[in-house]
Amino acid sequence: MQQLEMVLHAGTLIAVNALISLLSSLAFLLAFSIRPRFVPPYSLLAWCIAYLAFAAGFGVLMLPAFAISLPRLGLSGNLLIDLGAALNFVAVHLYLKRPRIELWILGPAILLATIEIAYVLSHFENMRVMVAMGCAVRGILTVGAAMALWQCLDVSRRPVARLAGAIHMLWALVLLARMLWWVFNPDADGDGDPTTTFGLTSRLVLTCAITPCFLWMLTRQLDAELLHYASRDPLTGLVNRRVIWEQGMARAAQATRQHRAIAALMIDVDHFKKVNDGWGHASGDAVLRAVARALAETASPGDVVGRVGGEEFLVLPAHSGTAAALAERLRAAVADLQIAVEGGAVLQCTISVGHAEARNGGGAWQRLVNEADHALYAAKQGGRNRVVSVVVPALQEADAGGAVALA
């Protein structure tokens, strides 16, 4: 540490740390001003204030270089840096939506900071005590932030969050190293701190890594949200037409190569226009959401349920052999719904289902969907609230009469 002090000037490092912290604060302020709806806004504000506190703390420590001498400058600067560490921990907690009980870490940190204040006010600014207390406070808060980052539940952000957590742990080790230096150098003069340059250099390097990690997490979260909205129907939350069409084409191509059967279920809500005309479009939306939820909850793992437009849904069963039974379960599940709408009314609705199955890889995707659509039309014509099943013939049989109805 003492060799590093001979190479790097502490005053310059303080100034650079203050500048980097200020730029980080401005970056989070910009992110906060954009107000991305998927990010808790107070987390961005907390990060902004945290880095502003870091910058202010380093700024206070720079004042003696400008011949400004005030009482307890060292204590004031270090307490501002402690405040920044506490706000950083709170920001991580808010951003990752961690349980409130994890905020207990603030208790010991506040206690140690209080002891440091009491000692300095009653005695003097002894660097041995201030480094030990200050590093302990920041170490506790840094480890707490690292643990929260490491336990990030969001898959899209987890790799970056764990990288940020590892960097926080490195910073905690730097703080521990500074404390241990004073432990193993009991004869060192308490009027100065030979570990300052080491700490400032480490802080500069790690800040340049931590801030981009936080911003990178925001970017990955934005990407995940954009992907979600690009692949999901905004009203029902089911996959949209584009996604289910792509998956259907892929499954049909695979079934053709492997000479396996594939099935599709085309679903339409019966008399939906009457719901919109009689109860309003808000009630119609409530019906669609309820139907979508019932379809998704009734479907089996591996089944793909999507909304293809209006009141029409499409289901890709994972197993064609159980598709007919699945279609009947879906119909029964929707028929049992009690849907509360505006005005206190409770509506019931039914669905018609067209089930088409292509055996031995004998149907292209569009042909399969067309036959499912024809079967749906037959279900409508047959009285609604029913399932009609057809088999899509192989291409060489298509000229003999089209789809064959199943008993």
XYZ file of C-alpha atoms in Angstrom:
407
model
C 0.000 0.000 0.000
C 2.805 2.384 0.855
C 4.506 1.713 -2.503
C 1.242 2.590 -4.275
C 1.081 5.821 -2.310
C 4.476 6.802 -3.683
C 3.270 6.389 -7.283
C -0.236 7.840 -7.140
C -1.249 11.106 -5.506
C -4.166 10.797 -3.087
C -5.532 14.258 -3.921
C -5.733 13.425 -7.625
C -7.465 10.117 -6.883
C -10.010 11.874 -4.667
C -10.766 14.348 -7.467
C -11.141 11.582 -10.070
C -13.364 9.551 -7.737
C -15.551 12.610 -7.163
C -15.853 13.188 -10.913
C -16.665 9.546 -11.716
C -19.253 9.458 -8.922
C -20.836 12.666 -10.201
C -21.042 11.274 -13.754
C -22.618 8.073 -12.398
C -25.161 10.168 -10.501
C -26.048 12.040 -13.686
C -26.439 8.734 -15.574
C -28.954 7.476 -13.016
C -30.712 10.847 -12.991
C -31.148 10.548 -16.757
C -32.507 7.018 -16.358
C -34.878 8.274 -13.665
C -36.106 11.123 -15.894
C -37.028 8.632 -18.614
C -39.186 6.809 -16.065
C -39.148 3.277 -17.564
C -42.342 1.750 -16.241
C -40.778 -1.659 -15.608
C -38.204 -0.249 -13.147
C -39.152 0.933 -9.635
C -38.458 4.684 -10.029
C -37.303 5.145 -6.446
C -34.471 2.662 -7.029
C -33.041 4.876 -9.789
C -33.499 7.954 -7.608
C -31.758 6.197 -4.718
C -28.820 5.303 -6.966
C -28.676 8.890 -8.211
C -28.546 10.274 -4.652
C -26.105 7.532 -3.572
C -23.522 8.517 -6.161
C -24.191 12.176 -5.469
C -23.374 11.456 -1.807
C -20.162 9.701 -2.891
C -19.237 12.738 -5.013
C -20.049 15.120 -2.152
C -18.018 13.026 0.287
C -14.968 13.050 -1.963
C -15.538 16.757 -2.586
C -15.447 17.494 1.133
C -12.225 15.519 1.451
C -10.728 17.706 -1.315
C -11.370 21.002 0.518
C -8.021 21.122 2.374
C -6.296 21.181 -1.040
C -8.005 24.539 -1.626
C -6.882 25.876 1.754
C -10.356 25.405 3.188
C -10.118 24.104 6.715
C -13.280 23.318 8.666
C -13.776 21.250 11.826
C -14.309 17.524 11.332
C -13.820 17.593 7.550
C -12.549 14.011 7.545
C -15.531 12.798 9.543
C -18.028 14.711 7.374
C -16.536 13.399 4.136
C -16.445 9.819 5.337
C -20.016 9.980 6.655
C -21.215 11.188 3.237
C -19.467 8.218 1.642
C -21.102 5.952 4.247
C -24.464 7.490 3.310
C -23.745 6.713 -0.343
C -23.046 3.078 0.529
C -26.310 2.876 2.492
C -28.330 4.398 -0.373
C -26.649 2.038 -2.853
C -27.776 -0.899 -0.712
C -31.322 0.494 -0.545
C -31.331 1.089 -4.326
C -30.322 -2.520 -5.009
C -33.005 -3.690 -2.580
C -35.689 -1.585 -4.311
C -34.585 -2.430 -7.854
C -34.573 -6.187 -7.277
C -37.740 -6.001 -5.126
C -36.104 -7.907 -2.305
C -38.014 -8.661 0.937
C -38.083 -5.755 3.376
C -36.708 -7.901 6.154
C -33.316 -7.811 4.398
C -33.080 -4.123 5.316
C -32.024 -5.213 8.811
C -28.438 -4.746 7.601
C -28.956 -0.994 7.916
C -29.237 -1.405 11.713
C -25.655 -2.532 12.439
C -24.319 -0.034 9.876
C -26.095 2.861 11.566
C -24.881 1.668 14.986
C -21.241 1.587 13.863
C -21.555 5.010 12.210
C -23.006 6.396 15.444
C -20.095 4.980 17.451
C -17.640 6.566 14.996
C -19.351 9.964 15.301
C -19.406 9.768 19.093
C -15.702 8.842 19.274
C -14.534 11.593 16.917
C -16.648 14.261 18.603
C -15.425 13.270 22.052
C -11.779 12.727 21.076
C -10.241 13.606 17.704
C -10.040 12.337 14.113
C -7.912 9.257 14.740
C -7.463 7.505 11.385
C -7.076 4.101 13.010
C -10.580 4.370 14.473
C -12.127 6.143 11.485
C -10.772 3.653 8.943
C -11.870 0.696 11.059
C -15.380 2.049 11.655
C -15.851 3.492 8.179
C -14.671 0.338 6.414
C -16.851 -1.786 8.707
C -19.930 0.303 7.870
C -19.289 0.202 4.117
C -18.269 -3.449 4.247
C -21.544 -4.523 5.871
C -23.593 -2.554 3.349
C -21.490 -3.734 0.397
C -21.804 -7.399 1.366
C -25.561 -6.911 1.779
C -25.824 -5.433 -1.721
C -23.662 -8.244 -3.132
C -25.901 -10.923 -1.596
C -29.035 -9.272 -2.968
C -27.500 -9.025 -6.451
C -26.353 -12.632 -6.375
C -29.903 -13.779 -5.569
C -31.484 -11.923 -8.515
C -34.510 -13.958 -9.627
C -34.913 -12.460 -13.098
C -33.208 -14.745 -15.624
C -32.555 -11.915 -18.075
C -30.672 -9.854 -15.467
C -29.109 -12.598 -13.371
C -25.722 -12.914 -15.174
C -25.069 -9.175 -14.976
C -26.460 -8.955 -11.435
C -24.066 -11.686 -10.308
C -21.174 -9.902 -11.996
C -22.109 -6.740 -10.091
C -22.408 -8.822 -6.920
C -18.912 -10.243 -7.444
C -17.531 -6.722 -7.931
C -19.226 -5.632 -4.702
C -17.554 -8.546 -2.914
C -14.179 -7.446 -4.299
C -14.822 -3.990 -2.879
C -15.710 -5.553 0.478
C -12.382 -7.417 0.415
C -10.559 -4.136 -0.275
C -12.259 -2.609 2.770
C -11.280 -5.648 4.835
C -7.675 -5.308 3.632
C -7.566 -1.693 4.817
C -8.864 -2.715 8.235
C -6.361 -5.580 8.497
C -3.478 -3.262 7.626
C -4.206 -1.210 10.722
C -4.574 -4.367 12.810
C -1.137 -5.663 11.766
C 0.509 -2.247 12.024
C -0.273 -1.210 15.593
C 2.574 1.283 15.695
C 1.380 3.263 12.684
C 0.674 6.947 13.266
C -3.056 7.597 13.585
C -2.780 11.108 12.182
C -2.505 9.811 8.600
C -3.779 6.850 6.599
C -1.272 5.016 4.367
C -4.140 2.876 2.992
C -5.971 5.865 1.475
C -4.302 5.632 -1.934
C -4.957 1.891 -2.135
C -8.596 2.415 -1.178
C -9.135 5.299 -3.606
C -7.516 3.430 -6.500
C -9.630 0.346 -5.846
C -12.753 2.472 -5.468
C -12.080 4.197 -8.786
C -11.596 0.931 -10.666
C -14.620 -0.758 -9.103
C -16.920 2.254 -9.580
C -16.010 2.224 -13.273
C -17.169 -1.407 -13.326
C -20.173 -1.301 -10.974
C -22.038 1.616 -12.578
C -21.949 0.087 -16.096
C -23.191 -3.188 -14.583
C -26.236 -1.455 -13.117
C -26.928 0.312 -16.411
C -26.376 -2.974 -18.255
C -28.987 -4.628 -16.030
C -31.449 -1.886 -16.961
C -30.692 -2.467 -20.638
C -31.174 -6.236 -20.373
C -34.436 -5.697 -18.532
C -35.590 -3.329 -21.263
C -34.639 -5.897 -23.910
C -36.591 -8.589 -22.053
C -39.622 -6.314 -21.785
C -39.469 -5.466 -25.499
C -39.213 -9.160 -26.337
C -42.180 -9.862 -24.078
C -44.345 -7.234 -25.753
C -43.213 -8.367 -29.197
C -44.282 -11.938 -28.454
C -47.337 -11.480 -26.214
C -50.886 -10.364 -26.803
C -51.262 -7.203 -24.685
C -54.854 -7.937 -23.633
C -54.646 -11.579 -22.607
C -50.939 -12.159 -22.009
C -50.977 -15.206 -24.304
C -48.463 -15.556 -27.107
C -49.496 -13.585 -30.169
C -50.246 -14.735 -33.706
C -46.660 -14.305 -34.935
C -45.189 -16.499 -32.206
C -47.732 -19.299 -32.444
C -47.463 -19.250 -36.230
C -43.687 -19.628 -36.066
C -43.948 -22.454 -33.535
C -46.686 -24.139 -35.552
C -44.610 -24.056 -38.733
C -41.592 -25.437 -36.879
C -43.604 -28.254 -35.306
C -45.267 -29.126 -38.611
C -41.894 -29.281 -40.372
C -40.498 -31.491 -37.622
C -43.564 -33.772 -37.736
C -43.156 -34.140 -41.503
C -39.474 -35.087 -41.181
C -40.183 -37.600 -38.422
C -43.465 -38.873 -39.913
C -45.336 -38.008 -36.734
C -48.840 -36.706 -36.212
C -49.527 -33.080 -35.375
C -52.735 -31.402 -34.243
C -54.132 -27.881 -33.961
C -57.175 -26.521 -32.126
C -58.918 -23.444 -33.503
C -61.183 -21.840 -30.898
C -63.800 -19.108 -31.159
C -65.871 -17.509 -28.388
C -69.553 -18.039 -29.133
C -71.824 -14.989 -29.593
C -69.010 -12.647 -28.647
C -70.492 -9.790 -30.678
C -73.552 -9.877 -28.428
C -71.295 -9.333 -25.408
C -69.713 -6.259 -26.972
C -73.041 -4.866 -28.193
C -74.952 -5.580 -25.003
C -72.382 -4.996 -22.279
C -69.734 -2.827 -23.892
C -66.183 -3.404 -25.062
C -64.774 -3.304 -21.523
C -66.940 -6.309 -20.687
C -65.840 -7.962 -23.913
C -62.224 -7.503 -22.877
C -63.005 -9.031 -19.479
C -64.537 -12.058 -21.211
C -61.490 -12.494 -23.449
C -59.124 -12.281 -20.480
C -61.159 -14.830 -18.536
C -61.329 -17.214 -21.498
C -57.584 -16.853 -22.118
C -56.829 -17.555 -18.457
C -59.053 -20.656 -18.497
C -57.408 -21.967 -21.671
C -53.891 -21.387 -20.319
C -54.667 -22.987 -16.948
C -56.364 -26.015 -18.514
C -53.709 -26.680 -21.149
C -51.016 -29.239 -20.398
C -47.295 -28.512 -20.077
C -45.832 -28.157 -23.538
C -49.078 -26.968 -25.113
C -48.890 -23.546 -26.742
C -51.932 -21.317 -26.306
C -52.181 -18.122 -28.323
C -54.627 -15.455 -29.391
C -54.697 -15.063 -33.164
C -57.113 -12.155 -33.373
C -60.451 -10.881 -32.083
C -62.165 -13.649 -30.162
C -60.166 -16.428 -31.845
C -57.546 -18.555 -30.126
C -55.229 -21.271 -31.378
C -53.765 -24.139 -29.370
C -50.853 -26.347 -30.390
C -51.095 -29.537 -28.317
C -47.779 -31.055 -27.337
C -49.196 -34.538 -27.977
C -51.538 -35.025 -30.906
C -52.956 -38.239 -29.447
C -54.566 -36.375 -26.561
C -55.613 -33.308 -28.569
C -59.281 -34.333 -28.794
C -59.480 -34.840 -25.028
C -57.721 -31.527 -24.496
C -60.226 -29.778 -26.759
C -63.095 -31.127 -24.681
C -61.423 -30.066 -21.415
C -60.938 -26.565 -22.780
C -64.567 -26.344 -23.859
C -65.801 -27.518 -20.438
C -63.463 -25.160 -18.559
C -64.780 -22.111 -20.408
C -68.406 -23.233 -20.022
C -67.928 -23.273 -16.234
C -66.694 -19.674 -16.066
C -68.531 -17.020 -14.078
C -67.227 -13.703 -15.435
C -67.870 -10.531 -13.440
C -68.151 -7.429 -15.636
C -68.878 -3.746 -15.132
C -72.198 -3.010 -13.497
C -72.045 -6.053 -11.239
C -73.328 -8.474 -13.865
C -71.966 -12.004 -14.126
C -71.663 -13.462 -17.606
C -71.195 -16.967 -18.897
C -69.863 -17.892 -22.287
C -69.022 -20.929 -24.378
C -66.531 -21.734 -27.086
C -66.567 -23.780 -30.259
C -63.470 -25.800 -31.085
C -62.213 -27.081 -34.410
C -59.725 -29.925 -33.975
C -57.621 -30.939 -36.977
C -55.017 -33.699 -36.939
C -52.483 -34.547 -39.637
C -51.127 -38.066 -39.285
C -47.787 -39.458 -40.432
C -46.492 -36.009 -41.272
C -49.153 -35.660 -43.926
C -50.031 -31.974 -43.594
C -48.347 -28.633 -44.064
C -48.933 -26.045 -41.336
C -51.230 -23.747 -43.325
C -53.258 -26.733 -44.526
C -53.617 -27.970 -40.946
C -54.841 -24.569 -39.773
C -57.278 -24.308 -42.667
C -58.811 -27.689 -41.789
C -59.033 -26.684 -38.112
C -60.808 -23.517 -39.239
C -63.259 -25.565 -41.327
C -63.890 -27.828 -38.342
C -64.529 -24.735 -36.204
C -67.075 -23.527 -38.775
C -68.755 -26.938 -38.614
C -68.913 -26.659 -34.804
C -70.576 -23.249 -35.160
C -73.066 -24.585 -37.672
C -73.765 -27.581 -35.462
C -75.025 -25.477 -32.587
C -71.860 -24.065 -30.925
C -70.372 -25.068 -27.551
C -68.952 -28.216 -29.088
C -65.836 -29.802 -30.559
C -65.611 -31.001 -34.164
C -62.596 -33.123 -35.118
C -61.204 -33.903 -38.564
C -58.229 -35.797 -39.942
C -56.139 -34.048 -42.573
C -55.393 -36.607 -45.305
C -51.935 -37.078 -46.786
C -51.210 -35.005 -49.884
C -51.775 -37.923 -52.241
C -55.218 -38.458 -50.705
C -56.266 -34.837 -50.817
C -57.943 -35.137 -54.212
C -60.189 -37.911 -52.939
C -62.386 -35.695 -50.823
C -60.478 -33.506 -48.342
C -60.606 -33.843 -44.579
C -62.320 -36.766 -42.919
C -64.529 -36.165 -39.907
C -63.707 -38.181 -36.808
C -66.420 -39.930 -34.886
